[in-house]
């Protein structure tokens, strides 16, 4: 999985994606989204309006020289740069992703920073990389003194939250989610596949992918961001339905609790809209297990049914009025 400018060939790409509601009462338009995500003066923000409004920032690099997370306790020093970027969907949902790729082996001695700066998003181990242990370590979470992708992604998220364009008047309450992910090489001749996807507590999800050799690291990040976006939508709407207490509270209160979903979220469901076409088939896997769109369709139908039930008495009163 090779990113532009890398000469070493990564055997694993690791990342963490944070997803949450932008604290702005009004959704940002394309111009405002570009201003928000302008992380570098020398590169433009990519903004597309079809099939929905989507803005993607240029990448910024963070130099690192520390131990890599490992599941078996092995002490592996990694040196290089972590690539971080942000995306905004429909001016409403903000995501930040920090990622790095690592080759099977690196030099035995640390090289000058110039060597690493011309390899953006690549972290080289000193010596051989225990690929499986590092992948499991990233999914488990970083320990003290180890490379923490979540902290880097959260730092960019917090930076964007302080932008003067934002009024900090979110139209509804929601929780952020975190997706830790790793992409390893698929066996030769096999296409992309989903090795596992898990839901943990406190908004944490973990995912392991198998991708064909040569898949760009940015494409892997785009797929994971798309999954994280739709998982956040599902999580948020489920929480709204739970909070509305359908069947237990009076009709108007339930409708009021569900209105933000109708106004701000239901139209955002577009799986794969911004995923590299070579990885689009992975959404077919997610539709079978855990069945994202199937669950989304059920939630949307419940909301529509509730709104229809509440509209019937209003219609009767209107028709019976003198």
XYZ file of N, CA, C and O in Angstrom, residues 21-107:
348
model
N -20.303 15.575 15.387
C -21.122 16.670 14.870
C -20.364 17.984 14.964
O -19.758 18.296 15.995
N -20.393 18.760 13.877
C -19.767 20.077 13.896
C -20.614 21.015 14.759
O -21.833 21.100 14.571
N -20.009 21.723 15.709
C -20.789 22.605 16.590
C -21.168 23.920 15.910
O -20.639 24.982 16.215
N -22.095 23.823 14.975
C -22.576 24.998 14.248
C -24.075 24.841 14.033
O -24.529 23.779 13.565
N -24.848 25.872 14.358
C -26.302 25.767 14.225
C -26.699 25.597 12.770
O -27.590 24.827 12.443
N -26.010 26.315 11.877
C -26.256 26.182 10.448
C -25.158 25.332 9.819
O -23.979 25.478 10.147
N -25.546 24.456 8.921
C -24.552 23.673 8.196
C -23.681 24.599 7.361
O -24.166 25.589 6.805
N -22.386 24.293 7.266
C -21.475 25.124 6.488
C -21.666 24.869 4.999
O -21.842 23.728 4.576
N -21.610 25.934 4.204
C -21.651 25.762 2.760
C -20.254 25.414 2.249
O -19.298 25.290 3.022
N -20.120 25.257 0.945
C -18.842 24.834 0.379
C -17.710 25.796 0.675
O -16.590 25.374 0.984
N -17.980 27.107 0.578
C -16.930 28.094 0.840
C -16.471 28.016 2.289
O -15.265 28.009 2.569
N -17.432 27.965 3.225
C -17.075 27.921 4.644
C -16.353 26.613 4.986
O -15.418 26.602 5.788
N -16.795 25.515 4.369
C -16.129 24.238 4.614
C -14.668 24.294 4.178
O -13.777 23.785 4.860
N -14.405 24.937 3.038
C -13.028 25.071 2.558
C -12.194 25.928 3.504
O -11.009 25.650 3.725
N -12.796 26.969 4.064
C -12.078 27.806 5.025
C -11.753 27.039 6.298
O -10.664 27.150 6.856
N -12.704 26.240 6.766
C -12.507 25.468 7.987
C -11.360 24.468 7.834
O -10.528 24.310 8.733
N -11.297 23.810 6.680
C -10.342 22.715 6.486
C -9.050 23.152 5.810
O -8.255 22.301 5.405
N -8.812 24.430 5.713
C -7.588 24.926 5.068
C -6.414 24.787 6.046
O -5.999 25.738 6.714
N -5.868 23.594 6.089
C -4.806 23.294 7.045
C -3.440 23.744 6.561
O -2.522 23.923 7.366
N -3.303 23.923 5.239
C -2.021 24.340 4.669
C -2.260 25.423 3.636
O -3.212 25.366 2.848
N -1.364 26.412 3.638
C -1.516 27.524 2.694
C -1.110 27.133 1.281
O -1.528 27.769 0.316
N -0.309 26.061 1.145
C 0.212 25.702 -0.178
C -0.633 24.658 -0.901
O -0.302 24.260 -2.013
N -1.720 24.196 -0.273
C -2.583 23.214 -0.920
C -4.052 23.570 -0.703
O -4.434 24.052 0.369
N -4.874 23.318 -1.730
C -6.287 23.638 -1.659
C -7.080 22.518 -0.974
O -6.675 21.353 -0.985
N -8.212 22.902 -0.410
C -9.179 21.937 0.091
C -9.985 21.415 -1.094
O -10.421 22.189 -1.944
N -10.169 20.115 -1.172
C -10.973 19.526 -2.244
C -12.440 19.537 -1.829
O -12.806 18.975 -0.786
N -13.272 20.192 -2.635
C -14.704 20.295 -2.336
C -15.486 19.735 -3.516
O -15.258 20.119 -4.660
N -16.391 18.811 -3.228
C -17.276 18.271 -4.264
C -18.718 18.438 -3.806
O -19.014 18.376 -2.605
N -19.613 18.655 -4.760
C -21.030 18.872 -4.448
C -21.909 17.703 -4.854
O -23.109 17.713 -4.555
N -21.386 16.713 -5.540
C -22.160 15.565 -5.966
C -21.464 14.283 -5.516
O -20.243 14.176 -5.630
N -22.214 13.313 -4.983
C -23.661 13.320 -4.779
C -24.101 14.067 -3.530
O -25.290 14.242 -3.303
N -23.151 14.481 -2.707
C -23.460 15.355 -1.571
C -22.268 16.290 -1.362
O -21.208 16.126 -1.957
N -22.465 17.299 -0.525
C -21.396 18.259 -0.259
C -20.338 17.604 0.623
O -20.627 17.176 1.744
N -19.122 17.547 0.096
C -18.043 16.841 0.792
C -16.759 17.636 0.613
O -16.390 17.995 -0.516
N -16.085 17.922 1.713
C -14.824 18.673 1.685
C -13.735 17.851 2.351
O -13.958 17.262 3.418
N -12.558 17.803 1.723
C -11.430 17.026 2.230
C -10.202 17.915 2.297
O -9.817 18.540 1.300
N -9.589 17.988 3.451
C -8.430 18.848 3.660
C -7.180 18.245 3.045
O -7.107 17.037 2.797
N -6.155 19.071 2.818
C -4.828 18.501 2.507
C -4.280 17.808 3.748
O -4.773 18.022 4.861
N -3.283 16.966 3.564
C -2.699 16.265 4.702
C -1.618 17.115 5.357
O -0.898 17.853 4.693
N -1.541 16.996 6.673
C -0.443 17.605 7.430
C 0.341 16.474 8.087
O -0.202 15.392 8.360
N 1.625 16.716 8.305
C 2.500 15.672 8.821
C 2.947 15.973 10.241
O 3.202 17.126 10.601
N 3.039 14.917 11.042
C 3.551 14.996 12.409
C 4.756 14.074 12.511
O 4.645 12.858 12.266
N 5.906 14.628 12.836
C 7.096 13.809 12.994
C 7.039 13.004 14.284
O 6.647 13.525 15.335
N 7.411 11.732 14.219
C 7.387 10.874 15.410
C 8.698 10.086 15.503
O 9.292 9.720 14.491
N 9.105 9.844 16.716
C 10.268 9.009 17.019
C 9.986 8.375 18.372
O 10.254 8.968 19.425
N 9.380 7.193 18.357
C 8.935 6.567 19.607
C 8.692 5.080 19.365
O 8.871 4.577 18.255
N 8.281 4.376 20.402
C 7.963 2.961 20.254
C 6.619 2.800 19.550
O 5.705 3.600 19.740
N 6.487 1.761 18.748
C 5.221 1.419 18.124
C 4.418 0.524 19.060
O 4.985 -0.270 19.805
N 3.078 0.639 19.044
C 2.265 -0.261 19.868
C 2.459 -1.708 19.411
O 2.468 -1.996 18.213
N 2.610 -2.621 20.355
C 2.717 -4.045 20.020
C 1.888 -4.841 21.014
O 1.821 -4.509 22.198
N 1.261 -5.913 20.515
C 0.419 -6.734 21.377
C 1.218 -7.693 22.235
O 0.728 -8.166 23.261
N 2.451 -7.997 21.834
C 3.259 -8.984 22.571
C 4.333 -8.357 23.449
O 5.181 -9.066 23.993
N 4.315 -7.049 23.566
C 5.288 -6.380 24.421
C 6.629 -6.112 23.771
O 7.536 -5.574 24.425
N 6.788 -6.476 22.513
C 8.058 -6.223 21.821
C 8.313 -4.724 21.737
O 7.404 -3.937 21.497
N 9.559 -4.330 21.935
C 9.927 -2.919 21.905
C 10.481 -2.603 20.512
O 11.591 -2.995 20.179
N 9.655 -1.914 19.737
C 10.011 -1.582 18.362
C 10.004 -0.068 18.214
O 8.965 0.579 18.369
N 11.147 0.494 17.910
C 11.242 1.938 17.722
C 10.894 2.285 16.279
O 11.382 1.664 15.345
N 10.018 3.281 16.112
C 9.638 3.722 14.786
C 9.933 5.201 14.608
O 9.740 5.997 15.529
N 10.418 5.570 13.424
C 10.737 6.967 13.126
C 10.126 7.314 11.772
O 10.222 6.530 10.815
N 9.496 8.477 11.705
C 8.917 8.898 10.435
C 7.858 9.951 10.641
O 7.948 10.770 11.554
N 6.832 9.940 9.792
C 5.775 10.950 9.868
C 4.409 10.287 9.822
O 4.186 9.316 9.102
N 3.495 10.842 10.608
C 2.091 10.449 10.595
C 1.329 11.475 9.760
O 1.494 12.684 9.945
N 0.510 11.000 8.824
C -0.295 11.891 7.986
C -1.679 12.057 8.610
O -2.318 11.077 8.994
N -2.129 13.303 8.686
C -3.426 13.609 9.296
C -4.234 14.482 8.358
O -3.690 15.382 7.713
N -5.531 14.220 8.286
C -6.410 15.025 7.436
C -7.797 15.111 8.062
O -8.116 14.372 9.003
N -8.621 16.002 7.515
C -9.983 16.190 8.019
C -10.951 16.193 6.849
O -10.605 16.584 5.730
N -12.174 15.762 7.116
C -13.230 15.747 6.105
C -14.514 16.267 6.731
O -14.766 16.066 7.928
N -15.328 16.938 5.926
C -16.605 17.476 6.392
C -17.680 17.067 5.386
O -17.567 17.341 4.191
N -18.739 16.423 5.874
C -19.825 15.946 5.025
C -21.070 16.791 5.239
O -21.541 16.931 6.381
N -21.588 17.353 4.137
C -22.795 18.187 4.150
C -22.710 19.325 5.173
O -23.721 19.742 5.729
N -21.485 19.782 5.425
C -21.312 20.892 6.356
C -21.713 20.582 7.777
O -21.829 21.483 8.612
N -21.902 19.285 8.090
C -22.444 18.875 9.387
C -21.531 17.950 10.180
O -21.336 18.141 11.369
N -21.002 16.909 9.515
C -20.278 15.860 10.237
C -18.791 15.988 9.947
O -18.359 15.905 8.803
N -18.025 16.184 11.014
C -16.580 16.383 10.907
C -15.852 15.091 11.248
O -16.225 14.379 12.189
N -14.802 14.805 10.470
C -13.960 13.648 10.740
C -12.493 14.044 10.644
O -12.113 14.849 9.786
N -11.688 13.469 11.525
C -10.237 13.620 11.432
C -9.613 12.234 11.480
O -10.058 11.363 12.234
N -8.589 12.031 10.658
C -7.925 10.733 10.577
C -6.419 10.917 10.661
O -5.851 11.763 9.965
N -5.778 10.126 11.504
C -4.318 10.063 11.580
C -3.906 8.654 11.166
O -4.480 7.665 11.641
N -2.920 8.543 10.280
C -2.519 7.228 9.781
C -1.026 7.191 9.480
O -0.385 8.219 9.269
N -0.488 5.980 9.445
C 0.879 5.771 8.974
C 0.964 4.395 8.350
O 0.203 3.478 8.672
N 1.906 4.250 7.425
C 2.247 2.950 6.874
C 3.616 2.554 7.389
O 4.454 3.406 7.703
N 3.845 1.248 7.481
C 5.145 0.764 7.961
C 5.642 -0.348 7.040
O 4.880 -1.248 6.681
N 6.919 -0.301 6.641
C 7.497 -1.355 5.803
C 7.885 -2.564 6.639
O 7.892 -2.524 7.870
N 8.225 -3.660 5.955
C 8.574 -4.901 6.650
C 9.853 -4.760 7.468
O 10.044 -5.464 8.462
N 10.724 -3.851 7.051
C 11.985 -3.655 7.775
C 12.511 -2.265 7.472
O 12.184 -1.665 6.444
N 13.309 -1.751 8.396
C 13.917 -0.446 8.215
C 15.394 -0.503 8.525
O 15.950 -1.581 8.796
N 16.054 0.646 8.513
C 17.498 0.673 8.800
C 17.769 0.316 10.249
O 16.906 0.451 11.115
